[in-house]
Coordinates of C-alpha atoms and ligand atoms in Angstrom, one line a residue:
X1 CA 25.9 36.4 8.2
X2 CA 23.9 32.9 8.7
X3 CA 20.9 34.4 7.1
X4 CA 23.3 35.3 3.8
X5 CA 24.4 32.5 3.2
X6 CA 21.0 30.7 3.3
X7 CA 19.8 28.4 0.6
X8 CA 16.6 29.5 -0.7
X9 CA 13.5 27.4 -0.1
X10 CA 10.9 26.2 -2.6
X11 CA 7.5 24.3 -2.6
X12 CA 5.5 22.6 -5.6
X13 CA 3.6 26.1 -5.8
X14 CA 6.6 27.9 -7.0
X15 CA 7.6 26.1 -10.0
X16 CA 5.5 24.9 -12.7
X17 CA 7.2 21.7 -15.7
X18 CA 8.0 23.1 -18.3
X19 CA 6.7 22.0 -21.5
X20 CA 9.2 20.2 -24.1
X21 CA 10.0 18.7 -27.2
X22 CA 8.3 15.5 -26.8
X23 CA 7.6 12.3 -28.9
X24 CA 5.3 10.5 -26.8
X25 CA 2.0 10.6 -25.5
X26 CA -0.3 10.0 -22.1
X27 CA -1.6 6.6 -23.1
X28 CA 2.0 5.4 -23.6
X29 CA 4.0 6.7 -21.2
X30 CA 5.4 4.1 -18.5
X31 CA 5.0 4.8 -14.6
X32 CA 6.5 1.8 -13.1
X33 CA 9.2 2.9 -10.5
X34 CA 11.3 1.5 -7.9
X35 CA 10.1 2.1 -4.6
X36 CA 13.5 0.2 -2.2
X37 CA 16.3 -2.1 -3.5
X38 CA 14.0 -5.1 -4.2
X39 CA 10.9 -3.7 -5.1
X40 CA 9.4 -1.8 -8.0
X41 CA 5.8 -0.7 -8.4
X42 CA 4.1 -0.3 -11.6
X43 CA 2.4 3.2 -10.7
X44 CA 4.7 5.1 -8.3
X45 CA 2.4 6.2 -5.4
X46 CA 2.7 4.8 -1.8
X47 CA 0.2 5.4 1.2
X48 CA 1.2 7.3 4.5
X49 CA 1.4 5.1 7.3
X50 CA -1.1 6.7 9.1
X51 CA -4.2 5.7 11.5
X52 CA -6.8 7.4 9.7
X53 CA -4.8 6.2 6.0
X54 CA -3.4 2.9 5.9
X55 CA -4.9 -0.8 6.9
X56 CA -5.1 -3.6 5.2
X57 CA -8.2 -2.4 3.0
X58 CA -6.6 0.2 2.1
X59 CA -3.1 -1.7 1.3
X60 CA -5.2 -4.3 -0.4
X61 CA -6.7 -1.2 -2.8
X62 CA -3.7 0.0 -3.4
X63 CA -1.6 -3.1 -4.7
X64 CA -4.4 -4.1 -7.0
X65 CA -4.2 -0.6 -8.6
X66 CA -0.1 -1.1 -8.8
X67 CA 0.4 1.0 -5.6
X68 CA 1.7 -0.1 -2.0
X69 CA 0.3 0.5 1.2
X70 CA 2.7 1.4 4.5
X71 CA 0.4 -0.6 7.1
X72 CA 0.6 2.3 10.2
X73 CA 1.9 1.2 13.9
X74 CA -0.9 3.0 16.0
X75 CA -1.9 -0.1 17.1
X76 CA -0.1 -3.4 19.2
X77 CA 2.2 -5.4 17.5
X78 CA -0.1 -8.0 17.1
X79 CA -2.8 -5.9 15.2
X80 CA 0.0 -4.5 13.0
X81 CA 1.2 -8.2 12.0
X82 CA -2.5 -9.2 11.9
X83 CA -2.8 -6.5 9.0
X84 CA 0.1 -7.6 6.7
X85 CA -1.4 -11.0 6.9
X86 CA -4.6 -10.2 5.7
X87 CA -3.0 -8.1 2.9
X88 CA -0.1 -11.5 2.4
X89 CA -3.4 -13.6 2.6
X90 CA -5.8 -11.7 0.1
X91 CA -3.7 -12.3 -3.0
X92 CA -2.8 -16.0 -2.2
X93 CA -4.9 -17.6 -5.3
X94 CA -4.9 -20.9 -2.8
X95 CA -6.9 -21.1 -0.2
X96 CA -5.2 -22.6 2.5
X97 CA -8.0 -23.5 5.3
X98 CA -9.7 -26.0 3.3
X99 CA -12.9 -27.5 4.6
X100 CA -12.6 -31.4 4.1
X101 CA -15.3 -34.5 4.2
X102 CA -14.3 -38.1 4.5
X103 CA -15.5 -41.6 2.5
X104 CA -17.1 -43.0 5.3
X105 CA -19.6 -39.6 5.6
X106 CA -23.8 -39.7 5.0
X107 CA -24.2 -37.6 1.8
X108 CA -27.1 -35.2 4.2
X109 CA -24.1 -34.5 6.4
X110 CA -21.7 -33.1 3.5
X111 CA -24.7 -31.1 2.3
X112 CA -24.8 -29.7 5.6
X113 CA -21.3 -28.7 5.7
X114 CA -22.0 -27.3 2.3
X115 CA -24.7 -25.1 3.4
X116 CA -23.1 -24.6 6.6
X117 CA -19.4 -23.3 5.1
X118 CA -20.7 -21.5 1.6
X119 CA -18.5 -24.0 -0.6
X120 CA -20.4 -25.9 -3.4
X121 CA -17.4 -29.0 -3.0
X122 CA -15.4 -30.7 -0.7
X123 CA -11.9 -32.6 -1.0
X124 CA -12.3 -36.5 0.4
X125 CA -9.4 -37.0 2.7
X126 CA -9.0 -40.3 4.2
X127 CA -5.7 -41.5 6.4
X128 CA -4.5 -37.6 5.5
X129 CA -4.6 -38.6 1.8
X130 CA -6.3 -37.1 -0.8
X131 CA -8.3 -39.6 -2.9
X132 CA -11.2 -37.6 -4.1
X133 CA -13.8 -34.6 -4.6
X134 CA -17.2 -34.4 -4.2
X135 CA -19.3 -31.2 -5.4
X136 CA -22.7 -30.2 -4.9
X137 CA -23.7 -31.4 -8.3
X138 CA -23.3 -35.2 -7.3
X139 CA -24.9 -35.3 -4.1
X140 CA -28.5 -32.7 -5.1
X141 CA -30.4 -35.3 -7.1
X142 CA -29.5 -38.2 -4.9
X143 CA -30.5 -37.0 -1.4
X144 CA -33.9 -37.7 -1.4
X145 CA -33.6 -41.1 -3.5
X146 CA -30.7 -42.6 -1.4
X147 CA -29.8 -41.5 1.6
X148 CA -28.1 -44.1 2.6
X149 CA -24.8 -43.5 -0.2
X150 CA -22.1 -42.7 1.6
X151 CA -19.3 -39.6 0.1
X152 CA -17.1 -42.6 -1.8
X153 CA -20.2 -44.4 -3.3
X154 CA -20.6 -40.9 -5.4
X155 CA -16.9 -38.8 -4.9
X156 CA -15.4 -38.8 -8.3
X157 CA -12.3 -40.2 -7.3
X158 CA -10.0 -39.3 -10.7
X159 CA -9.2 -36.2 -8.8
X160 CA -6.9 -33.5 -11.1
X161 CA -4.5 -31.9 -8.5
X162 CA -1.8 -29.2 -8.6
X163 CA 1.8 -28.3 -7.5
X164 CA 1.5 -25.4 -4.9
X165 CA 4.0 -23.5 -7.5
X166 CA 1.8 -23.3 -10.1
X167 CA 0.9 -19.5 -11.3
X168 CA -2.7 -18.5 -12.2
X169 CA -2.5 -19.1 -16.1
X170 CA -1.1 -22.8 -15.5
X171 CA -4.2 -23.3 -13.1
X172 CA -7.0 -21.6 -15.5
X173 CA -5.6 -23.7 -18.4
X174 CA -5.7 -27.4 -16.6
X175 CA -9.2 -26.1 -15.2
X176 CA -10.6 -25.6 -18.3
X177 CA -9.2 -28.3 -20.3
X178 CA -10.1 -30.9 -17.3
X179 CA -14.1 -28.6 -17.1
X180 CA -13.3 -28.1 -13.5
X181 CA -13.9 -25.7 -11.1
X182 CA -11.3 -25.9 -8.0
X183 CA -8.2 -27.5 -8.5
X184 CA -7.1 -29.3 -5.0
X185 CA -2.9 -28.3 -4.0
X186 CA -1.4 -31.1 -3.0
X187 CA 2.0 -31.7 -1.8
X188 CA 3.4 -35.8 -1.3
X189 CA -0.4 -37.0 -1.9
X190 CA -1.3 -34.2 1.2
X191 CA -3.8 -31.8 0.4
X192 CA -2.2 -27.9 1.0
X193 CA -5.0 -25.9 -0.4
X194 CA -7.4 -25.6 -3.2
X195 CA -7.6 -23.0 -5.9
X196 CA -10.6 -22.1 -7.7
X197 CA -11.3 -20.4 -11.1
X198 CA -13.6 -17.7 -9.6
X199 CA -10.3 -16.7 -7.4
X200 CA -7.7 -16.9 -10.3
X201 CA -10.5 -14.7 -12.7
X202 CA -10.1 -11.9 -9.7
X203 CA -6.6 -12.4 -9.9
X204 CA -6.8 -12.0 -13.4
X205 CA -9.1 -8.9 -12.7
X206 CA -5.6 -6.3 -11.6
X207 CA -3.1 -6.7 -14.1
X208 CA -1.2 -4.0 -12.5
X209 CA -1.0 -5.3 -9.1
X210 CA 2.1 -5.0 -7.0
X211 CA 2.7 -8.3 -6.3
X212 CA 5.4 -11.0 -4.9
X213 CA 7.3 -13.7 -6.3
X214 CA 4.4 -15.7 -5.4
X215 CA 1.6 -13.6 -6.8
X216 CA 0.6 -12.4 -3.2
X217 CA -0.1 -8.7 -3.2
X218 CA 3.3 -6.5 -1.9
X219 CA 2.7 -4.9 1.5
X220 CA 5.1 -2.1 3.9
X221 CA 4.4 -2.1 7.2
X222 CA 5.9 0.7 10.1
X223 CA 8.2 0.2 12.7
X224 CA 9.1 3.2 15.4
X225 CA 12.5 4.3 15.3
X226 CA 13.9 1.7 18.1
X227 CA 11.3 -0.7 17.6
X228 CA 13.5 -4.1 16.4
X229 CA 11.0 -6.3 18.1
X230 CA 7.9 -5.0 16.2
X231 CA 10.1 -5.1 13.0
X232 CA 11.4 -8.7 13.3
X233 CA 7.5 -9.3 13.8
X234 CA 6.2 -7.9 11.0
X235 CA 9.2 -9.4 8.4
X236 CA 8.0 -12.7 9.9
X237 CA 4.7 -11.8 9.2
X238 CA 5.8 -11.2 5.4
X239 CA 6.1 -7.7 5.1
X240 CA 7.9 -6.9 1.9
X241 CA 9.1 -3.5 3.0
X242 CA 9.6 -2.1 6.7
X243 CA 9.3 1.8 7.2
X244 CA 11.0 3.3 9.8
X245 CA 8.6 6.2 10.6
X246 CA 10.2 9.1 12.0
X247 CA 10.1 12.8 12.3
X248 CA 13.8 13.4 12.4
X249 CA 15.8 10.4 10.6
X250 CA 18.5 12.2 11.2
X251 CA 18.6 11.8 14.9
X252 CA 22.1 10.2 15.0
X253 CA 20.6 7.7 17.6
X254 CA 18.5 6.9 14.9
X255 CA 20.8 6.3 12.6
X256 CA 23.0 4.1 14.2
X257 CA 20.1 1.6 15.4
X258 CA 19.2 1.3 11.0
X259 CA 22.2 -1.5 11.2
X260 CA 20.8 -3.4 14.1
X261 CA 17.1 -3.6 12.1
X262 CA 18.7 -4.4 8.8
X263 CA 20.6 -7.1 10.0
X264 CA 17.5 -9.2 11.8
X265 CA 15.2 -8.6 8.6
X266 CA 14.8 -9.6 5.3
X267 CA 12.9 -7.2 4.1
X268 CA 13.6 -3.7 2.4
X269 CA 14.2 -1.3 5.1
X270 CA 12.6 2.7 3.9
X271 CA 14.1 5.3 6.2
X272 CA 12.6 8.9 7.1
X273 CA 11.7 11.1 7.3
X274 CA 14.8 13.4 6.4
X275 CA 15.1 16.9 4.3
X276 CA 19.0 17.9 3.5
X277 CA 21.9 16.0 1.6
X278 CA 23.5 15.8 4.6
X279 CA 21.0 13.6 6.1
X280 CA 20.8 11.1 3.1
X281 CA 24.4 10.4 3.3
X282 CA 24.0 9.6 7.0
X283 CA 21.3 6.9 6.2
X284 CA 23.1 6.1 2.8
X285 CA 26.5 4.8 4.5
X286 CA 23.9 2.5 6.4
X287 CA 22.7 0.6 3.6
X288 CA 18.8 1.8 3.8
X289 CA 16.9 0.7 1.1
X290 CA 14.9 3.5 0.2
X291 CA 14.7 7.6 1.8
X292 CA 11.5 9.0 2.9
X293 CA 11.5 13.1 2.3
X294 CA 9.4 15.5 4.2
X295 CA 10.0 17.8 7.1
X296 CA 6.6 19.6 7.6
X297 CA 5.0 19.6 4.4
X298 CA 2.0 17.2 5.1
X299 CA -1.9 18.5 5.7
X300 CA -1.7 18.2 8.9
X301 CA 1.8 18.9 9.9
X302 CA 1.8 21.8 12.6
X303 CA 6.4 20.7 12.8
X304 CA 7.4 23.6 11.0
X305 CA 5.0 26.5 12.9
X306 CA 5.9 25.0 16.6
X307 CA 9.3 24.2 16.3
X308 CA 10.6 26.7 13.7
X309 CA 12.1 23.8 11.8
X310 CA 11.3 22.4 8.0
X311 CA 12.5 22.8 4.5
X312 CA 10.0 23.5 2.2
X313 CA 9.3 20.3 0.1
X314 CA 10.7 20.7 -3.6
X315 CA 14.1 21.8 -2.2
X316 CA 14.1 19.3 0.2
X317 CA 13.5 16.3 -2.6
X318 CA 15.5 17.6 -5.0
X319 CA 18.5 17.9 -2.6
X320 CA 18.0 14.5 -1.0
X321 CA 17.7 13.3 -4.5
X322 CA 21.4 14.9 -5.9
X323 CA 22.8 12.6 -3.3
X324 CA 20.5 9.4 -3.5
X325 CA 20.0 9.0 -7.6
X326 CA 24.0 8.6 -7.7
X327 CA 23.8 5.8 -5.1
X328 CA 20.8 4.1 -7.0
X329 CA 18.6 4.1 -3.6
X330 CA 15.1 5.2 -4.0
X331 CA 13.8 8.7 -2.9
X332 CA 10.1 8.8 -2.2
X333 CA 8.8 12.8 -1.8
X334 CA 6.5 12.7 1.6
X335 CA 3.9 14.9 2.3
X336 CA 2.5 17.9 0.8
X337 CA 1.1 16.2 -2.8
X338 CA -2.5 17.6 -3.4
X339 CA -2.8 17.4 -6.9
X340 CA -1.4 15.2 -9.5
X341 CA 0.6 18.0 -10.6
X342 CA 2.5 18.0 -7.7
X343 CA 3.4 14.3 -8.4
X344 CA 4.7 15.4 -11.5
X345 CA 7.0 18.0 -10.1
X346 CA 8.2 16.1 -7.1
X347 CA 9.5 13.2 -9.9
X348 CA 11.1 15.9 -12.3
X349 CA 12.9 16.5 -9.1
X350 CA 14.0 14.0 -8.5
X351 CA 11.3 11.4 -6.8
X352 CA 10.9 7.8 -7.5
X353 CA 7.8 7.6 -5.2
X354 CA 5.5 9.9 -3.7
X355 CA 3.5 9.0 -0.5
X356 CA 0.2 10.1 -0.5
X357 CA -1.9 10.9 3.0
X358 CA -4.6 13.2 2.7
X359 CA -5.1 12.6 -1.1
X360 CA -5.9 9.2 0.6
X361 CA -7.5 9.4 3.4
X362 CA -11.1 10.2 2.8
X363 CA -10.9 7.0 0.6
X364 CA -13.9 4.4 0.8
X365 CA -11.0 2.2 1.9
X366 CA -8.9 4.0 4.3
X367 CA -9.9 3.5 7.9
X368 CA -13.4 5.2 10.0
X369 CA -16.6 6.3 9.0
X370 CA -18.1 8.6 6.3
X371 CA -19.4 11.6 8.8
X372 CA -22.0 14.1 6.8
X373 CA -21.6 18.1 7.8
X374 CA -23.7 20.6 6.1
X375 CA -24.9 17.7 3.6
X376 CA -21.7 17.0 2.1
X377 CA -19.6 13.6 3.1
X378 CA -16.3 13.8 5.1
X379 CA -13.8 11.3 7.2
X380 CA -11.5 11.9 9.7
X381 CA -7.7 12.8 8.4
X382 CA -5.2 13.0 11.7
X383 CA -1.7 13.6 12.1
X384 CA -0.1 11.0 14.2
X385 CA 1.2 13.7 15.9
X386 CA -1.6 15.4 16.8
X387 CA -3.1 15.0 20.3
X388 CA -5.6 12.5 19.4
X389 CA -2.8 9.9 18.2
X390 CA -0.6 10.1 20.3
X391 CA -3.2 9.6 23.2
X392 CA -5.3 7.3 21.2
X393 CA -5.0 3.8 19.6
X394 CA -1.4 2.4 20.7
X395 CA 0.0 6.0 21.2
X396 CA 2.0 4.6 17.8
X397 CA 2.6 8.5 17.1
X398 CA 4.3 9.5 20.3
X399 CA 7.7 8.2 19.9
X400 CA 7.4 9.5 15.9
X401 CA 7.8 13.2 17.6
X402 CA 10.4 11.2 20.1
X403 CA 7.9 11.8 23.2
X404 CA 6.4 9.5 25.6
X405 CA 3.9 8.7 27.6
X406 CA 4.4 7.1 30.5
X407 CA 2.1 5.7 33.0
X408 CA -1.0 7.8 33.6
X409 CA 0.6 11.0 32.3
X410 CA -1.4 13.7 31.9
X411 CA -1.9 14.6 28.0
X412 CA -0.9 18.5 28.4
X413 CA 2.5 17.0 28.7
X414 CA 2.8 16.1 25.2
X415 CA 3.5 18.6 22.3
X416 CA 1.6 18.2 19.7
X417 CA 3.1 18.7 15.9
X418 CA 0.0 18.0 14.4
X419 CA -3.6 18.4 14.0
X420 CA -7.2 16.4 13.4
X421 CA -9.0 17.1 11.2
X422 CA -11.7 16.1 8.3
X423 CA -11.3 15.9 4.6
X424 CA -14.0 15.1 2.3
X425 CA -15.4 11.9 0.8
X426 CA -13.3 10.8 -2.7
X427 CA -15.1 7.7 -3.6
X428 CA -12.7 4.2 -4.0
X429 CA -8.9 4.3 -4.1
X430 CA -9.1 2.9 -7.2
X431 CA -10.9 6.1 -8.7
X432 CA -8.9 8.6 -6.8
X433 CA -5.4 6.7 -8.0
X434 CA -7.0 6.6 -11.7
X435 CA -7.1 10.3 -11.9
X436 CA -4.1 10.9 -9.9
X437 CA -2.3 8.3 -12.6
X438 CA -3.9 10.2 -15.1
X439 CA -2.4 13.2 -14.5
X440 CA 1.0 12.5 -14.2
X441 CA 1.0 11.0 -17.2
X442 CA -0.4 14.0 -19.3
X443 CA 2.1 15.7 -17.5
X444 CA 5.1 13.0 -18.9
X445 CA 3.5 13.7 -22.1
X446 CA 3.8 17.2 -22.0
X447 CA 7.5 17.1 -20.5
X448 CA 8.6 14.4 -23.2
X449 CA 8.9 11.9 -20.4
X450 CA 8.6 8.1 -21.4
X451 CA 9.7 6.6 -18.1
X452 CA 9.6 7.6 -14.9
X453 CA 13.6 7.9 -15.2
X454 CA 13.3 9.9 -18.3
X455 CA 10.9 12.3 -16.1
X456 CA 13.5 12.7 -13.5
X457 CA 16.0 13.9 -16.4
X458 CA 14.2 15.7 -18.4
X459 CA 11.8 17.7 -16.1
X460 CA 12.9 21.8 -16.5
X461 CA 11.1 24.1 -13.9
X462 CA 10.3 27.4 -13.9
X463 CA 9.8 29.8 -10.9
X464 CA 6.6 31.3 -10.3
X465 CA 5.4 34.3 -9.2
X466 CA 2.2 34.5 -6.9
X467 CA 0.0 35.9 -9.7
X468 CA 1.9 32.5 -11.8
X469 CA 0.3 30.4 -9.4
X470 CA -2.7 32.7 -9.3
X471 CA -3.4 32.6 -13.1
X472 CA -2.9 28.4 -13.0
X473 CA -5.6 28.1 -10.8
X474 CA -9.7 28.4 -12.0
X475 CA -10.0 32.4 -12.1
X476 CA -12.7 34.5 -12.3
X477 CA -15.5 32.0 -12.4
X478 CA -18.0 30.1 -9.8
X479 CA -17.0 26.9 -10.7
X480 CA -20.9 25.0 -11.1
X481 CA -19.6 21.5 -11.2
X482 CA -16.9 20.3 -9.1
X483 CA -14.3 18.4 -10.9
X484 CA -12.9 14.9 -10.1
X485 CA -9.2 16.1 -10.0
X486 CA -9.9 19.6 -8.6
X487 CA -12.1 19.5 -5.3
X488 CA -12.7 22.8 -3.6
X489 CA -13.7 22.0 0.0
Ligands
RVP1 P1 -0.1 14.8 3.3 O1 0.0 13.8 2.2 O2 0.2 16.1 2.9 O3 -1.4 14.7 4.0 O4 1.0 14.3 4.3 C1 1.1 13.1 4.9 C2 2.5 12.9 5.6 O5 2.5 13.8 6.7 C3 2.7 11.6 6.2 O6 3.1 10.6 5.3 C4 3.7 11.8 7.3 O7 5.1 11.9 6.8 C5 3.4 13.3 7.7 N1 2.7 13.3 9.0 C6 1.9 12.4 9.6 N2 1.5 12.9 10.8 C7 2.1 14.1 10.9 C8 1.9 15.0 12.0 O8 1.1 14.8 12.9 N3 2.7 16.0 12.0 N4 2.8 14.3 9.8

């Protein structure tokens, strides 16, 4: 009968790592992981591309820490490109609209400017050229004694100038040897930009960032399922991976419209959401750059209890994963993570990435406001199919669940597949990703893991039993002091 020759099921609760041999510990073990084709991230966590997860604060947080954000699509296109900018713009160690004076200026007016813009100097530009700097310094002690100097009776006019090229070392080094502070770009005697050393020390401040060729920060951003327009926008924008987000990926209308996207981008294209090997050979022969897995397993998800449908999550990666590790394309578990140890388990799997939504939201970072109930802290955590986003924002999560709205319909027509919800308050991404980091790595310690890849091979499970899962939890105790990695709501 069908129901005989069914696979069996599992989730993260009903396996635990086993323990191994291992010659290597916590502090040295080695997360980085690729995430699509082109792109590998040094800690292998990715946001959800979800309204109450992921904007450009949030994808800013993340890609200091070594993360990458999925910028969500429950807005207009414009929004949406408007957030990969700022997240493109935020690493750019030049700043690009420069505020200029020119030799022929009254000293009181640059001071003005000064005060006016924040900026303690100013590039001289006369006929579009370059030809000198004047700071805050020269002009202070002069005001009151001559106020009739003009800005090239006191601009230092041996200006030191750089290539745009140049990377952050390069800069710091010719800005300390020359005793300067900002460092005018120029390109053919044309001022681009100017970079200075407070900016490159913040670089300097996220050694683990997920950054560019250029040393901007990486950023994904969603596109719906037949939205080519909206993904041509945001590749021209300068998003370094575009998401597909979709509840069935499989949807062989789907499918065949991953060619037509691929082919007017130049990004990495991520494809999901999917749950059998069937599924990620369909998206496979279609050149995607990276498989999202997760049918139902997320916080919010309501898929699997009103339609019947789903695979739980640790089956589902670890089958998508048989088919995609021999390919080489990236498999990244969605959904379901709510403790570090689940990140563990869903790499032993078989995961390169995991993407993270509720261990997210409630972030300083992620989008909305901190709401107090019954004196603790909370923010709002929605699925974007739940009634609120498909009807709110740009009714981005409608056409995830392949429904519309049209017009003025009314919003009993739509089926939700989700719900809204709270979760409570976790403090910065940054600390949540620390501890979430942490774990997995005392978990690659314990398996014998020193690489991600070695934790895909070497991971052994073994099924639990409900009083397993039972006995790994805090028993038998009021816990008196809640713990960073282990909140009880
Ligand atoms: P979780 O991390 O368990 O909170 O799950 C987040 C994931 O849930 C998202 O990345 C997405 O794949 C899925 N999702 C988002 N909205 C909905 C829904 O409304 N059903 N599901």
């Amino acid at each position: 009968s069908k129901l005989n020759n069914a696979i069996t099921g599992y989730t993260y609760d009903d396996f635990l790592l086993v323990p191994n041999e291992s010659w290597i510990e916590a502090k040295d073990v080695e997360t980085r992981s690729k995430v699509s084709t082109n792109h590998e991230l040094n800690i292998p966590v990715i946001s959800s591309a979800m309204d109450t997860v992921t904007e450009a604060e949030l994808a800013i947080a993340l890609a200091h820490v070594g993360g990458l954000g999925v910028i969500h699509r429950n807005m207009t296109l414009e929004q949406e490109v408007n957030e990969v900018r700022k997240v493109k713009m935020s690493g750019d160690l030049t700043i690009r609209d420069v505020v200029t004076t020119s030799p022929d200026h009254s000293l009181s007016s640059v001071r003005e400017i000064m005060v006016e813009e924040n900026v303690s100097g100013l590039p001289v530009i006369d006929d579009g050229k370059l030809i000198g700097i004047i700071s805050k310094r020269d002009i202070k002690p002069l005001i009151t004694s001559d106020s009739k100097k003009k800005v090239k009776d006191i601009m230092t006019s041996d200006v030191v100038t750089v290539e745009d090229s140049i990377s952050p070392e390069e800069a710091l080094n010719i800005a300390y040897e020359n005793k300067i502070e900002r460092l005018p770009v120029v390109r053919n005697d044309k001022l681009v930009g100017i970079i200075t050393i407070k900016d490159i020390l913040n670089h300097k401040n996220y050694p683990q960032a997920s950054r560019d060729k250029n040393g901007n920060l990486l950023v994904a951003a969603a596109t719906g399922p037949f939205d080519l327009e909206r993904a041509m926008a945001l590749d021209e924008a300068g998003a370094d991976i575009i998401a597909i987000d979709c509840a069935h990926a499989h949807n062989m209308n789907v499918v065949n419209f991953i060619e037509k996207i691929k082919d007017n981008i130049s990004a990495d294209l991520l494809v999901g959401n999917i749950a059998t090997p069937e599924a990620a050979e369909a998206l496979i022969s279609k050149g995607v750059d990276g498989i999202k897995v997760g049918i139902g397993p997320g916080t919010i998800c309501t898929t699997r209890i009103i339609t019947g449908v789903g695979v739980p999550q640790l089956t589902a990666v670890s089958s998508v994963a048989d088919v995609a590790n021999d390919y080489d394309v990236p498999v990244i578990a969605d959904g379901g993570l709510r403790y570090s140890g689940d990140i563990a388990k869903a790499i032993g799997a078989g995961a390169d990435i995991v993407m993270l939504g509720s261990l997210l939201a409630g972030t300083y970072e992620s989008p909305g406001d901190v709401v107090v109930m019954n004196g603790r802290k909370y923010k709002q955590y929605r699925g974007m199919g739940s009634m609120g986003a498909m009807t709110g924002g740009f009714g981005g999560g409608a056409d995830r669940y392949f429904q519309e709205i049209k017009g003025h319909m009314k919003h009993s027509k739509l089926v939700p597949e989700g719900v809204e919800g709270a979760v409570p308050y976790k403090g910065t991404v940054n600390e949540v990703v620390f501890q979430l980091v942490g774990g997995l790595k005392a978990s690659m310690g314990y398996c014998g893991a020193k690489n991600i890849n070695d934790m895909k091979e070497k991971a052994k499970f073994v099924k639990i039993t409900s009083s397993g899962i039972k006995e790994s939890h805090p028993h038998d105790l009021l816990i008196t002091n809640e713990s960073p990695n282990y909140p009880t709501l």
